[in-house]
CSV table of C-alpha atoms in Angstrom, one decimal:
chain,number,residue,atom,x,y,z
A,1,ALA,CA,29.3,28.0,-122.6
A,2,GLN,CA,30.2,26.4,-119.1
A,3,SER,CA,30.3,29.0,-116.3
A,4,VAL,CA,30.4,29.2,-112.5
A,5,SER,CA,28.7,32.3,-111.1
A,6,GLN,CA,29.5,33.6,-107.5
A,7,HIS,CA,27.6,36.5,-106.2
A,8,ASN,CA,28.3,39.3,-103.9
A,9,HIS,CA,31.9,39.7,-104.8
A,10,HIS,CA,32.5,41.6,-101.6
A,11,VAL,CA,31.3,40.6,-98.2
A,12,ILE,CA,32.1,42.4,-95.1
A,13,LEU,CA,31.0,40.8,-91.6
A,14,SER,CA,31.6,41.2,-87.9
A,15,GLU,CA,33.2,38.4,-85.9
A,16,ALA,CA,30.7,35.6,-84.8
A,17,ALA,CA,28.4,36.6,-87.9
A,18,SER,CA,27.2,33.8,-90.1
A,19,LEU,CA,28.5,33.6,-93.8
A,20,GLU,CA,26.8,32.2,-97.0
A,21,LEU,CA,28.4,32.3,-100.1
A,22,GLY,CA,26.7,31.2,-103.3
A,23,CYS,CA,27.7,29.2,-106.3
A,24,ASN,CA,25.8,28.3,-109.2
A,25,TYR,CA,27.0,26.3,-112.3
A,26,SER,CA,25.8,25.7,-115.8
A,27,TYR,CA,26.9,22.3,-116.5
A,28,GLY,CA,24.3,19.5,-117.3
A,29,GLY,CA,26.2,16.4,-116.6
A,30,THR,CA,28.0,14.8,-113.6
A,31,VAL,CA,30.2,17.3,-111.9
A,32,ASN,CA,32.8,17.5,-108.9
A,33,LEU,CA,32.5,20.6,-107.0
A,34,PHE,CA,35.2,22.4,-104.9
A,35,TRP,CA,35.5,25.5,-102.6
A,36,TYR,CA,39.0,26.8,-102.6
A,37,VAL,CA,40.2,29.5,-100.1
A,38,GLN,CA,43.1,32.0,-100.8
A,39,TYR,CA,44.5,33.9,-97.6
A,40,PRO,CA,46.0,37.1,-98.3
A,41,GLY,CA,49.3,36.7,-100.1
A,42,GLN,CA,48.9,33.1,-100.1
A,43,HIS,CA,48.1,30.2,-102.6
A,44,LEU,CA,44.9,28.5,-103.1
A,45,GLN,CA,44.0,25.7,-100.5
A,46,LEU,CA,41.1,23.4,-100.8
A,47,LEU,CA,38.5,24.1,-98.2
A,48,LEU,CA,36.2,21.2,-99.2
A,49,LYS,CA,35.0,19.1,-102.1
A,50,TYR,CA,31.9,17.0,-103.2
A,51,PHE,CA,32.1,14.2,-105.6
A,52,SER,CA,29.2,11.9,-104.6
A,53,GLY,CA,27.2,10.9,-101.6
A,54,ASP,CA,25.7,13.0,-98.8
A,55,PRO,CA,25.0,16.5,-100.4
A,56,LEU,CA,26.0,18.2,-97.1
A,57,VAL,CA,29.9,18.3,-97.1
A,58,LYS,CA,31.9,19.3,-94.1
A,59,GLY,CA,35.4,20.7,-94.8
A,60,ILE,CA,38.0,22.4,-92.6
A,61,LYS,CA,37.8,25.2,-90.2
A,62,GLY,CA,34.2,24.9,-89.6
A,63,PHE,CA,33.2,25.4,-93.2
A,64,GLU,CA,30.2,23.4,-95.0
A,65,ALA,CA,28.7,23.4,-98.3
A,66,GLU,CA,25.4,21.9,-99.7
A,67,PHE,CA,25.0,20.6,-103.1
A,68,ILE,CA,21.5,21.0,-104.6
A,69,LYS,CA,21.5,19.3,-107.8
A,70,SER,CA,18.1,20.6,-108.9
A,71,LYS,CA,19.3,24.2,-108.5
A,72,PHE,CA,22.9,23.6,-109.7
A,73,SER,CA,24.2,25.2,-106.6
A,74,PHE,CA,26.9,24.4,-104.0
A,75,ASN,CA,26.5,27.1,-101.4
A,76,LEU,CA,29.4,27.6,-98.7
A,77,ARG,CA,28.4,28.4,-95.2
A,78,LYS,CA,30.0,29.0,-91.8
A,79,PRO,CA,28.0,29.5,-88.9
A,80,SER,CA,30.2,31.9,-86.9
A,81,VAL,CA,33.3,33.6,-88.7
A,82,GLN,CA,36.4,34.7,-87.3
A,83,TRP,CA,38.7,37.5,-88.1
A,84,SER,CA,41.2,34.7,-89.4
A,85,ASP,CA,38.5,33.7,-92.2
A,86,THR,CA,39.4,37.1,-94.1
A,87,ALA,CA,40.3,35.7,-97.5
A,88,GLU,CA,38.9,35.3,-101.1
A,89,TYR,CA,36.8,32.2,-101.7
A,90,PHE,CA,36.6,30.5,-105.0
A,91,CYS,CA,34.0,28.0,-106.1
A,92,ALA,CA,35.2,25.6,-108.9
A,93,VAL,CA,33.4,23.0,-110.9
A,94,ILE,CA,34.8,20.3,-113.2
A,95,LEU,CA,32.7,18.2,-115.6
A,96,TYR,CA,33.5,14.6,-115.1
A,97,GLY,CA,35.9,13.6,-117.7
A,98,ASN,CA,36.5,17.0,-118.9
A,99,ASN,CA,39.9,17.6,-117.1
A,100,ARG,CA,39.2,21.4,-117.0
A,101,LEU,CA,38.3,23.0,-113.7
A,102,ALA,CA,36.3,26.0,-114.1
A,103,PHE,CA,36.6,28.7,-111.2
A,104,GLY,CA,34.1,31.5,-110.3
A,105,LYS,CA,35.3,35.0,-110.0
A,106,GLY,CA,35.8,34.6,-106.1
A,107,ASN,CA,34.2,36.4,-103.1
A,108,GLN,CA,36.3,38.9,-101.1
A,109,VAL,CA,35.4,38.2,-97.5
A,110,VAL,CA,36.5,40.9,-94.9
A,111,VAL,CA,35.9,39.8,-91.2
A,112,ILE,CA,36.0,43.0,-88.8
A,113,PRO,CA,37.0,42.1,-85.3
B,1,ASN,CA,56.9,16.7,-99.4
B,2,ALA,CA,57.3,20.1,-101.0
B,3,GLY,CA,54.0,19.6,-102.9
B,4,VAL,CA,54.0,22.0,-105.9
B,5,THR,CA,57.0,24.6,-106.3
B,6,GLN,CA,57.3,27.4,-108.7
B,7,THR,CA,60.2,29.5,-109.7
B,8,PRO,CA,60.6,32.4,-109.6
B,9,LYS,CA,58.4,34.2,-106.9
B,10,PHE,CA,58.7,37.5,-108.7
B,11,GLN,CA,59.8,38.7,-112.1
B,12,VAL,CA,59.5,42.0,-113.8
B,13,LEU,CA,60.1,42.0,-117.6
B,14,LYS,CA,60.2,44.7,-120.4
B,15,THR,CA,57.8,44.3,-123.3
B,16,GLY,CA,59.1,41.9,-125.8
B,17,GLN,CA,61.4,40.1,-123.4
B,18,SER,CA,60.9,36.4,-123.0
B,19,MET,CA,61.0,34.1,-119.9
B,20,THR,CA,60.0,30.5,-118.7
B,21,LEU,CA,58.2,29.9,-115.4
B,22,GLN,CA,59.2,26.5,-113.8
B,23,CYS,CA,56.8,24.2,-112.0
B,24,ALA,CA,57.4,21.0,-110.3
B,25,GLN,CA,55.4,18.7,-108.2
B,26,ASP,CA,56.6,15.7,-106.0
B,27,MET,CA,53.1,14.1,-105.5
B,28,ASN,CA,53.3,11.8,-108.6
B,29,HIS,CA,50.4,13.4,-110.2
B,30,ASN,CA,49.3,12.8,-113.6
B,31,SER,CA,47.8,16.2,-114.4
B,32,MET,CA,49.4,19.8,-114.3
B,33,TYR,CA,47.9,23.3,-115.1
B,34,TRP,CA,48.9,26.9,-115.4
B,35,TYR,CA,46.5,29.5,-114.5
B,36,ARG,CA,46.7,33.2,-114.4
B,37,GLN,CA,44.9,35.2,-111.6
B,38,ASP,CA,43.6,38.7,-112.3
B,39,PRO,CA,41.9,41.0,-109.9
B,40,GLY,CA,38.0,40.3,-110.4
B,41,MET,CA,38.5,37.6,-113.0
B,42,GLY,CA,39.0,34.6,-110.8
B,43,LEU,CA,41.6,32.0,-112.3
B,44,ARG,CA,41.7,31.3,-115.9
B,45,LEU,CA,43.4,28.2,-117.2
B,46,ILE,CA,46.1,28.9,-119.6
B,47,TYR,CA,47.4,25.4,-120.6
B,48,TYR,CA,47.1,22.0,-119.0
B,49,SER,CA,48.6,18.5,-119.3
B,50,ALA,CA,46.2,15.6,-118.7
B,51,SER,CA,49.3,13.5,-118.6
B,52,GLU,CA,52.9,13.2,-119.5
B,53,GLY,CA,53.4,13.8,-123.1
B,54,THR,CA,50.2,15.8,-123.7
B,55,THR,CA,49.2,19.4,-123.5
B,56,ASP,CA,46.1,21.2,-124.2
B,57,LYS,CA,44.9,24.9,-124.5
B,58,GLY,CA,42.8,26.2,-121.8
B,59,GLU,CA,40.8,29.5,-121.7
B,60,VAL,CA,43.6,32.1,-122.4
B,61,PRO,CA,46.4,30.4,-124.2
B,62,ASN,CA,47.4,33.3,-126.5
B,63,GLY,CA,50.9,34.4,-126.2
B,64,TYR,CA,52.0,31.4,-124.0
B,65,ASN,CA,53.7,28.0,-124.7
B,66,VAL,CA,54.1,25.0,-122.5
B,67,SER,CA,56.4,22.0,-122.1
B,68,ARG,CA,55.6,18.9,-119.9
B,69,LEU,CA,59.2,18.0,-119.5
B,70,ASN,CA,58.5,14.8,-117.5
B,71,LYS,CA,55.8,13.8,-115.1
B,72,ARG,CA,57.2,16.2,-112.3
B,73,GLU,CA,57.7,19.4,-114.4
B,74,PHE,CA,55.5,21.6,-116.5
B,75,SER,CA,56.9,24.9,-117.6
B,76,LEU,CA,55.1,27.8,-119.1
B,77,ARG,CA,56.9,30.3,-121.5
B,78,LEU,CA,56.2,33.7,-122.6
B,79,GLU,CA,57.9,34.3,-125.9
B,80,SER,CA,57.4,38.0,-126.2
B,81,ALA,CA,56.1,39.4,-122.9
B,82,ALA,CA,53.1,42.2,-123.3
B,83,PRO,CA,51.8,44.4,-120.5
B,84,SER,CA,48.6,42.4,-120.7
B,85,GLN,CA,50.3,39.4,-119.3
B,86,THR,CA,50.9,41.2,-115.9
B,87,SER,CA,49.4,38.9,-113.6
B,88,VAL,CA,50.0,36.3,-110.9
B,89,TYR,CA,50.7,32.8,-112.4
B,90,PHE,CA,49.9,29.8,-110.5
B,91,CYS,CA,50.7,26.3,-111.2
B,92,ALA,CA,48.6,23.3,-110.0
B,93,SER,CA,48.6,19.4,-110.1
B,94,SER,CA,46.1,16.7,-109.6
B,95,GLU,CA,46.1,12.7,-109.5
B,96,ARG,CA,43.6,12.7,-112.4
B,97,GLY,CA,41.8,15.6,-114.1
B,98,TYR,CA,38.8,15.4,-112.1
B,99,ASN,CA,40.3,15.2,-108.7
B,100,GLU,CA,41.2,18.2,-106.5
B,101,GLN,CA,43.9,20.4,-107.7
B,102,PHE,CA,47.1,21.3,-105.6
B,103,PHE,CA,48.4,24.7,-106.0
B,104,GLY,CA,51.8,26.1,-105.9
B,105,PRO,CA,52.8,29.6,-104.2
B,106,GLY,CA,52.5,31.6,-107.4
B,107,THR,CA,54.6,33.9,-109.4
B,108,ARG,CA,54.0,37.5,-109.7
B,109,LEU,CA,55.0,38.9,-113.0
B,110,THR,CA,55.1,42.6,-114.0
B,111,VAL,CA,55.5,43.4,-117.7
B,112,LEU,CA,56.6,47.2,-118.3
């Protein structure tokens, strides 16, 4: 079955610390990859996406992600987090031509001032 | 542009009652989706509509029905609500199935 795995469901950091969230998927074909963020009480917003080209993708608010095809991974990073980055982060994968976006279970990130 | 809108924002039902969740998008997108979000489960796809006039089951379709009324609107119906359907429901749309999806603000549903 197709699946998306996110590890370390709960992450607690201090401001200025670096953040890395892992995402692995089990699809064998061409994929489009996404990271979404959900701030407390809000709906999901797109942080960044990868369709093709440079595997290092830069998104909003200083986030970036790296697609490593050989590892079926799309890890999210931010060098220095802020309190306002407190949110839940979801990795999502769609198999090209499938029309069904599969989500990981999310990472709850809390940044302590 | 309002993007994706959903009504209502909150709803409380008794077991066995029915209701329809409404979703509309003004981005001229072809594909629309309904998800439910439960703690620790991420988002799970209930139904989707790849284009006007088509609907397909997602991961958790039991107990739900959908209608793609036109290109803009995609409704989700609970015919006989059960406590297991207590959740937050999100509607989303995308230009095509493999593009990024844009999400509505959600409906928080409680079934007693």
